[in-house]
Short mmCIF file of C-alpha atoms in Angstrom, two decimals:
data_model
loop_
_atom_site.label_atom_id
_atom_site.label_comp_id
_atom_site.label_asym_id
_atom_site.label_seq_id
_atom_site.Cartn_x
_atom_site.Cartn_y
_atom_site.Cartn_z
CA MET N 1 0.00 0.00 0.00
CA LYS N 2 1.44 3.33 -1.03
CA HIS N 3 1.32 6.30 1.33
CA ILE N 4 1.58 9.89 0.21
CA THR N 5 2.31 12.58 2.77
CA HIS N 6 0.64 15.97 2.59
CA THR N 7 0.60 19.06 4.79
CA PRO N 8 -2.98 20.14 5.57
CA ARG N 9 -4.11 23.52 4.33
CA THR N 10 -7.07 25.60 5.36
CA LEU N 11 -9.25 26.55 2.39
CA GLN N 12 -12.03 29.11 2.53
CA ASN N 13 -15.16 28.33 0.53
CA PRO N 14 -17.09 31.53 -0.28
CA GLN N 15 -20.33 29.54 -0.26
CA LEU N 16 -19.80 28.75 3.43
CA SER N 17 -19.36 32.25 4.79
CA ARG N 18 -19.77 31.29 8.46
CA THR N 19 -17.55 28.22 8.50
CA GLN N 20 -13.89 27.41 8.76
CA PRO N 21 -13.41 24.50 6.33
CA LEU N 22 -10.38 22.25 6.02
CA CYS N 23 -10.00 20.26 2.78
CA LEU N 24 -7.81 17.25 2.06
CA SER N 25 -7.46 14.80 -0.83
CA LEU N 26 -7.70 11.01 -0.75
CA ALA N 27 -6.18 9.42 -3.87
CA LEU N 28 -5.34 5.87 -5.02
CA ALA N 29 -4.85 3.43 -2.15
CA ALA N 30 -4.48 5.75 0.85
CA VAL N 31 -3.36 9.15 2.00
CA LEU N 32 -1.66 9.84 5.33
CA LEU N 33 -1.74 13.43 6.49
CA VAL N 34 0.57 14.95 9.06
CA PRO N 35 -1.18 17.71 11.06
CA TYR N 36 0.48 21.08 11.05
CA ARG N 37 0.48 22.99 14.32
CA THR N 38 2.76 25.72 15.51
CA LEU N 39 4.46 25.15 18.85
CA ALA N 40 2.14 26.59 21.49
CA ALA N 41 3.31 28.88 24.27
CA GLY N 42 1.83 28.97 27.76
CA PRO N 43 0.11 26.11 29.60
CA ALA N 44 -2.28 23.59 28.11
CA PRO N 45 -5.82 24.92 27.59
CA ILE N 46 -8.14 24.48 30.56
CA ASP N 47 -10.50 21.58 29.86
CA LEU N 48 -14.04 22.88 30.42
CA ARG N 49 -15.63 19.58 29.42
CA SER N 50 -19.41 19.92 29.24
CA ALA N 51 -19.29 23.52 30.52
CA ALA N 52 -17.77 24.51 27.16
CA GLN N 53 -21.19 24.64 25.47
CA PHE N 54 -22.49 27.32 27.89
CA MET N 55 -22.04 31.00 27.22
CA ILE N 56 -23.73 31.69 30.56
CA LEU N 57 -23.81 29.33 33.54
CA ALA N 58 -25.07 30.31 36.98
CA THR N 59 -26.51 28.88 40.17
CA ALA N 60 -29.11 31.27 41.56
CA THR N 61 -30.21 33.72 38.89
CA THR N 62 -29.69 34.99 35.36
CA THR N 63 -31.04 38.48 34.64
CA THR N 64 -30.98 41.13 31.91
CA THR N 65 -32.23 44.64 31.34
CA GLY N 66 -30.87 44.87 27.79
CA GLY N 67 -31.68 43.32 24.47
CA GLY N 68 -28.34 41.83 23.54
CA ILE N 69 -28.07 38.46 21.82
CA ILE N 70 -26.39 35.49 23.48
CA THR N 71 -24.84 32.88 21.17
CA GLY N 72 -24.44 29.71 23.17
CA ASP N 73 -26.36 27.80 25.83
CA VAL N 74 -27.62 29.29 29.10
CA GLY N 75 -27.75 27.12 32.21
CA LEU N 76 -28.83 27.21 35.84
CA SER N 77 -28.17 24.50 38.36
CA PRO N 78 -30.04 23.76 40.50
CA VAL N 79 -33.33 25.21 39.20
CA GLY N 80 -33.25 28.99 39.60
CA SER N 81 -34.69 32.21 38.25
CA GLN N 82 -33.90 32.35 34.51
CA GLY N 83 -34.62 35.97 33.63
CA ILE N 84 -33.14 36.23 30.12
CA PRO N 85 -35.91 36.10 27.47
CA PRO N 86 -35.59 33.08 25.15
CA GLY N 87 -35.73 35.40 22.14
CA GLN N 88 -32.31 36.77 23.14
CA ILE N 89 -30.69 33.33 23.35
CA ASN N 90 -29.30 31.66 20.26
CA GLY N 91 -28.90 28.37 22.04
CA THR N 92 -30.59 26.05 24.53
CA ILE N 93 -31.81 26.98 28.02
CA TYR N 94 -31.13 24.45 30.78
CA ASN N 95 -32.90 25.44 34.00
CA GLY N 96 -31.96 22.59 36.27
CA GLY N 97 -31.58 19.01 35.10
CA PRO N 98 -28.60 16.69 34.63
CA ILE N 99 -26.88 18.62 31.81
CA ALA N 100 -26.61 21.87 33.76
CA ALA N 101 -25.68 19.96 36.91
CA GLN N 102 -22.82 18.20 35.13
CA ALA N 103 -21.68 21.50 33.64
CA GLN N 104 -21.41 22.96 37.16
CA LEU N 105 -19.34 19.97 38.27
CA ASP N 106 -17.07 20.40 35.24
CA LEU N 107 -16.79 24.14 35.94
CA ASN N 108 -15.64 23.37 39.48
CA ALA N 109 -12.99 21.02 38.09
CA ALA N 110 -11.87 23.67 35.57
CA ILE N 111 -11.54 26.33 38.29
CA ILE N 112 -9.34 23.97 40.28
CA ALA N 113 -7.27 23.13 37.17
CA ALA N 114 -6.64 26.84 36.57
CA SER N 115 -5.78 27.61 40.22
CA PRO N 116 -2.31 28.37 41.61
CA ALA N 117 -2.40 24.99 43.33
CA GLN N 118 -2.45 23.24 39.95
CA LEU N 119 -0.64 25.91 37.92
CA PRO N 120 1.90 27.39 40.36
CA GLY N 121 4.58 29.96 39.61
CA GLY N 122 2.39 32.51 37.87
CA ILE N 123 3.98 35.69 36.47
CA ASN N 124 3.50 38.89 38.46
CA ALA N 125 2.47 41.54 35.93
CA GLY N 126 0.95 43.82 38.57
CA ALA N 127 -2.67 44.24 39.55
CA GLU N 128 -3.41 46.75 36.76
CA LEU N 129 -3.21 44.99 33.42
CA GLY N 130 -4.22 47.98 31.32
CA GLY N 131 -1.48 49.40 29.13
CA GLN N 132 0.46 46.15 28.93
CA THR N 133 1.15 43.73 26.07
CA LEU N 134 1.41 40.25 27.52
CA PRO N 135 2.67 37.05 25.87
CA ALA N 136 1.10 33.68 26.62
CA GLY N 137 1.59 32.23 30.07
CA VAL N 138 0.16 31.92 33.58
CA TYR N 139 -0.31 35.21 35.46
CA VAL N 140 -1.16 35.68 39.13
CA SER N 141 -2.30 38.92 40.75
CA PRO N 142 -0.05 40.09 43.58
CA SER N 143 -2.98 41.81 45.34
CA GLY N 144 -5.58 39.13 44.63
CA ALA N 145 -7.46 41.37 42.17
CA TYR N 146 -7.03 42.29 38.52
CA ALA N 147 -8.17 45.49 36.83
CA ILE N 148 -8.17 46.78 33.27
CA THR N 149 -9.12 50.38 33.92
CA SER N 150 -6.41 52.81 32.78
CA VAL N 151 -6.03 51.77 29.13
CA ASP N 152 -6.59 48.63 27.09
CA LEU N 153 -4.86 45.26 27.59
CA THR N 154 -3.19 43.57 24.59
CA LEU N 155 -2.53 39.84 24.45
CA ASN N 156 -0.02 38.96 21.74
CA GLY N 157 0.60 35.40 20.59
CA GLY N 158 -0.18 32.69 18.11
CA PRO N 159 -3.47 30.86 17.57
CA ASN N 160 -2.45 27.95 19.83
CA ASP N 161 -0.99 30.03 22.66
CA VAL N 162 -2.75 29.96 26.04
CA TRP N 163 -3.23 32.59 28.78
CA VAL N 164 -4.42 31.86 32.33
CA PHE N 165 -5.06 34.74 34.75
CA GLN N 166 -5.39 33.84 38.44
CA MET N 167 -6.92 36.18 41.01
CA ALA N 168 -8.08 35.42 44.53
CA SER N 169 -10.77 38.11 44.54
CA THR N 170 -12.17 40.40 41.82
CA LEU N 171 -11.85 41.17 38.12
CA THR N 172 -12.81 44.72 37.09
CA VAL N 173 -12.91 46.01 33.52
CA GLY N 174 -13.41 49.76 33.22
CA VAL N 175 -15.78 51.74 31.03
CA GLY N 176 -14.87 51.35 27.37
CA ARG N 177 -11.80 49.25 28.05
CA GLN N 178 -10.87 46.39 25.73
CA VAL N 179 -8.86 43.19 25.65
CA ILE N 180 -7.12 43.35 22.26
CA LEU N 181 -5.82 40.17 20.59
CA THR N 182 -2.88 40.35 18.20
CA GLY N 183 -0.66 37.87 16.37
CA GLY N 184 -3.49 35.37 15.89
CA ALA N 185 -4.35 34.98 19.59
CA GLN N 186 -7.72 33.29 20.15
CA ALA N 187 -10.39 34.01 22.78
CA ALA N 188 -10.87 30.25 23.15
CA ASN N 189 -7.42 30.04 24.74
CA ILE N 190 -7.85 32.75 27.38
CA PHE N 191 -9.03 31.82 30.88
CA TRP N 192 -9.79 34.10 33.84
CA GLN N 193 -9.94 32.30 37.20
CA VAL N 194 -11.74 34.70 39.52
CA GLY N 195 -11.93 34.06 43.27
CA SER N 196 -15.06 36.14 43.82
CA SER N 197 -16.85 38.39 41.25
CA ALA N 198 -16.19 39.86 37.81
CA THR N 199 -17.57 43.11 36.39
CA LEU N 200 -17.36 44.22 32.75
CA GLY N 201 -17.85 47.96 32.51
CA THR N 202 -20.17 49.85 30.17
CA SER N 203 -19.14 49.53 26.50
CA SER N 204 -16.18 47.32 27.35
CA ALA N 205 -15.06 44.52 25.00
CA PHE N 206 -13.74 41.43 26.72
CA GLU N 207 -12.10 38.23 25.49
CA GLY N 208 -11.93 34.80 27.09
CA THR N 209 -13.70 32.50 29.52
CA ILE N 210 -14.51 33.97 32.94
CA MET N 211 -14.71 31.28 35.63
CA ALA N 212 -15.89 33.10 38.75
CA TYR N 213 -16.63 31.63 42.15
CA SER N 214 -19.40 34.16 42.77
CA SER N 215 -21.17 36.52 40.36
CA ILE N 216 -20.50 37.98 36.90
CA THR N 217 -21.98 41.28 35.70
CA MET N 218 -21.90 42.58 32.13
CA ASN N 219 -22.93 46.24 32.08
CA VAL N 220 -24.73 48.12 29.30
CA SER N 221 -23.25 47.79 25.78
CA SER N 222 -20.45 45.51 26.92
CA THR N 223 -19.46 42.53 24.76
CA LEU N 224 -17.94 39.19 25.62
CA ASP N 225 -16.26 36.82 23.19
CA GLY N 226 -16.03 33.90 25.56
CA ARG N 227 -18.07 32.62 28.50
CA ALA N 228 -19.52 33.92 31.76
CA LEU N 229 -19.47 30.92 34.11
CA ALA N 230 -20.40 31.50 37.77
CA GLN N 231 -19.96 28.69 40.27
CA VAL N 232 -22.25 29.70 43.13
CA GLY N 233 -23.86 33.00 42.15
CA ALA N 234 -25.71 34.96 39.49
CA VAL N 235 -24.90 36.21 36.00
CA THR N 236 -26.28 39.59 34.96
CA PHE N 237 -26.26 40.13 31.20
CA ASN N 238 -26.95 43.75 30.28
CA GLY N 239 -24.49 43.74 27.40
CA SER N 240 -25.03 44.12 23.67
CA SER N 241 -23.67 40.68 22.77
CA GLY N 242 -22.12 37.56 24.18
CA SER N 243 -20.87 34.64 22.10
CA LEU N 244 -18.88 31.49 22.56
CA PRO N 245 -15.33 31.80 21.24
CA ALA N 246 -14.70 30.18 17.87
CA PRO N 247 -13.63 26.59 18.52
CA GLU N 248 -10.51 24.97 17.14
CA ILE N 249 -10.56 24.01 13.47
CA PRO N 250 -10.71 20.21 13.05
CA ILE N 251 -7.47 18.70 11.76
CA PHE N 252 -7.29 15.41 9.84
CA THR N 253 -4.60 13.23 11.38
CA SER N 254 -5.11 10.36 8.93
CA ILE N 255 -7.28 9.19 6.05
CA THR N 256 -7.05 5.59 4.88
CA ARG N 257 -8.86 3.70 2.13
CA ASN N 258 -9.88 0.09 2.71
CA THR N 259 -11.78 -1.49 -0.22
CA THR N 260 -14.94 0.62 -0.58
CA ASN N 261 -14.63 2.45 2.75
CA SER N 262 -12.65 5.48 3.81
CA VAL N 263 -11.63 5.87 7.45
CA MET N 264 -10.95 9.39 8.71
CA VAL N 265 -9.51 10.46 12.06
CA LEU N 266 -9.92 14.09 13.18
CA ASN N 267 -8.60 16.07 16.10
CA THR N 268 -11.00 18.75 17.27
CA LYS N 269 -12.11 20.37 20.50
CA PRO N 270 -14.64 18.11 22.32
CA ASN N 271 -18.31 19.11 22.48
CA THR N 272 -17.99 21.03 19.19
CA LEU N 273 -20.34 20.40 16.26
CA VAL N 274 -18.33 19.06 13.30
CA THR N 275 -19.64 18.63 9.76
CA LEU N 276 -17.82 16.28 7.37
CA GLN N 277 -18.28 16.57 3.60
CA CYS N 278 -17.01 14.74 0.51
CA SER N 279 -16.51 15.65 -3.15
CA SER N 280 -15.16 13.80 -6.19
CA SER N 281 -13.52 16.89 -7.68
CA LEU N 282 -12.17 20.28 -6.72
CA SER N 283 -12.45 21.80 -10.20
CA GLN N 284 -16.25 22.03 -9.87
CA PRO N 285 -16.81 20.80 -6.32
CA ASN N 286 -20.15 19.33 -5.35
CA TRP N 287 -19.83 18.86 -1.63
CA THR N 288 -22.04 16.21 -0.04
CA THR N 289 -22.50 16.10 3.72
CA ILE N 290 -21.73 12.60 4.93
CA ALA N 291 -21.71 13.15 8.70
CA THR N 292 -22.43 15.62 11.47
CA ASN N 293 -21.40 14.88 15.01
CA THR N 294 -20.49 16.47 18.32
CA PRO N 295 -17.57 14.29 19.49
CA LEU N 296 -17.21 14.01 23.23
CA THR N 297 -13.53 13.20 22.91
CA SER N 298 -10.68 13.89 20.53
CA SER N 299 -9.75 12.20 18.24
CA TRP N 300 -12.96 11.37 16.35
CA THR N 301 -12.99 8.50 13.85
CA TYR N 302 -15.51 8.27 11.02
CA THR N 303 -15.88 5.53 8.40
CA ASN N 304 -17.44 6.57 5.09
CA GLN N 305 -19.49 3.47 4.26
CA SER N 306 -20.86 4.98 1.03
CA ALA N 307 -17.53 5.60 -0.71
CA PRO N 308 -17.80 4.00 -4.19
CA GLU N 309 -14.94 1.64 -5.07
CA TYR N 310 -14.72 2.86 -8.67
CA MET N 311 -14.08 6.51 -7.76
CA PRO N 312 -10.37 7.22 -8.41
CA GLN N 313 -10.13 10.02 -5.85
CA ARG N 314 -12.11 11.78 -3.18
CA PHE N 315 -11.71 15.06 -1.37
CA TYR N 316 -12.80 15.55 2.23
CA ARG N 317 -13.28 18.61 4.37
CA ALA N 318 -14.41 19.16 7.94
CA PHE N 319 -15.70 22.42 9.31
CA ILE N 320 -17.25 23.97 12.38
CA PRO N 321 -19.72 26.82 12.89
CA ASN N 322 -18.09 30.20 13.42
CA ALA N 323 -20.05 32.07 16.08
CA ASN N 324 -18.08 35.24 15.40
#
């Protein structure tokens, strides 16, 4: 059996304007693909497990006085006062029940995983983060609190780099302040471990997952590209928008052909909807969806049972929704 090695490339299909597709070719007997990833800086991403699907997660109450749209699920556990109108939620509401309960357990585990006990030796960048440009890494507040109030905070790094900010008490983002991402940095790889409460000021623009022990408040016209996850308290959403960060693009690690079947193995972030498509040509592609799935673990293996034996080549792509 002959193996041909390729380097994956990301291709943008203009007909799929809200997706991030990845296309690869399967020719002759088999194709083995080596995933391309830049060396990541900082710690490993915090595993949110089932809490990853929630844009808002609380215990007692969720409230709003604004009309902003939430892209992602909203959960309360145990049953509480869910005060955000369903028309503002582009996702599923879980008020009590086993899914929200498991998400709270997974949030607790994620908070512990991001704590100084599990990630010791954090960098002291001062309690005021505004005005700084920070590379990937673990940061710990010397005073127990973090603020972005003077000027904006810039996080500079690659798409696989990870930031973890540890604070024993509060996170405060001032009016109009922003977290700016440069160099390809991704909101999905930014984690704020907050010992008590977090407040996003009016018209602020924030990036990353907030994991707070107590409450989280988003004031008027604020935006959050990430998650507001409160362990024991309430989440107040008065912002103009909140959306889950774009998940990691699925990467083919191997594609093999065995008689009439094709077996594909993908690495992707768990609990992320993945769509897999196939085409016989790239000159005039006619993409056919052959599978959709939300893998609970990575890697995900799929066998294309309908691959015709007579077809000399096939092209596959996998893509995920882009909430941004």
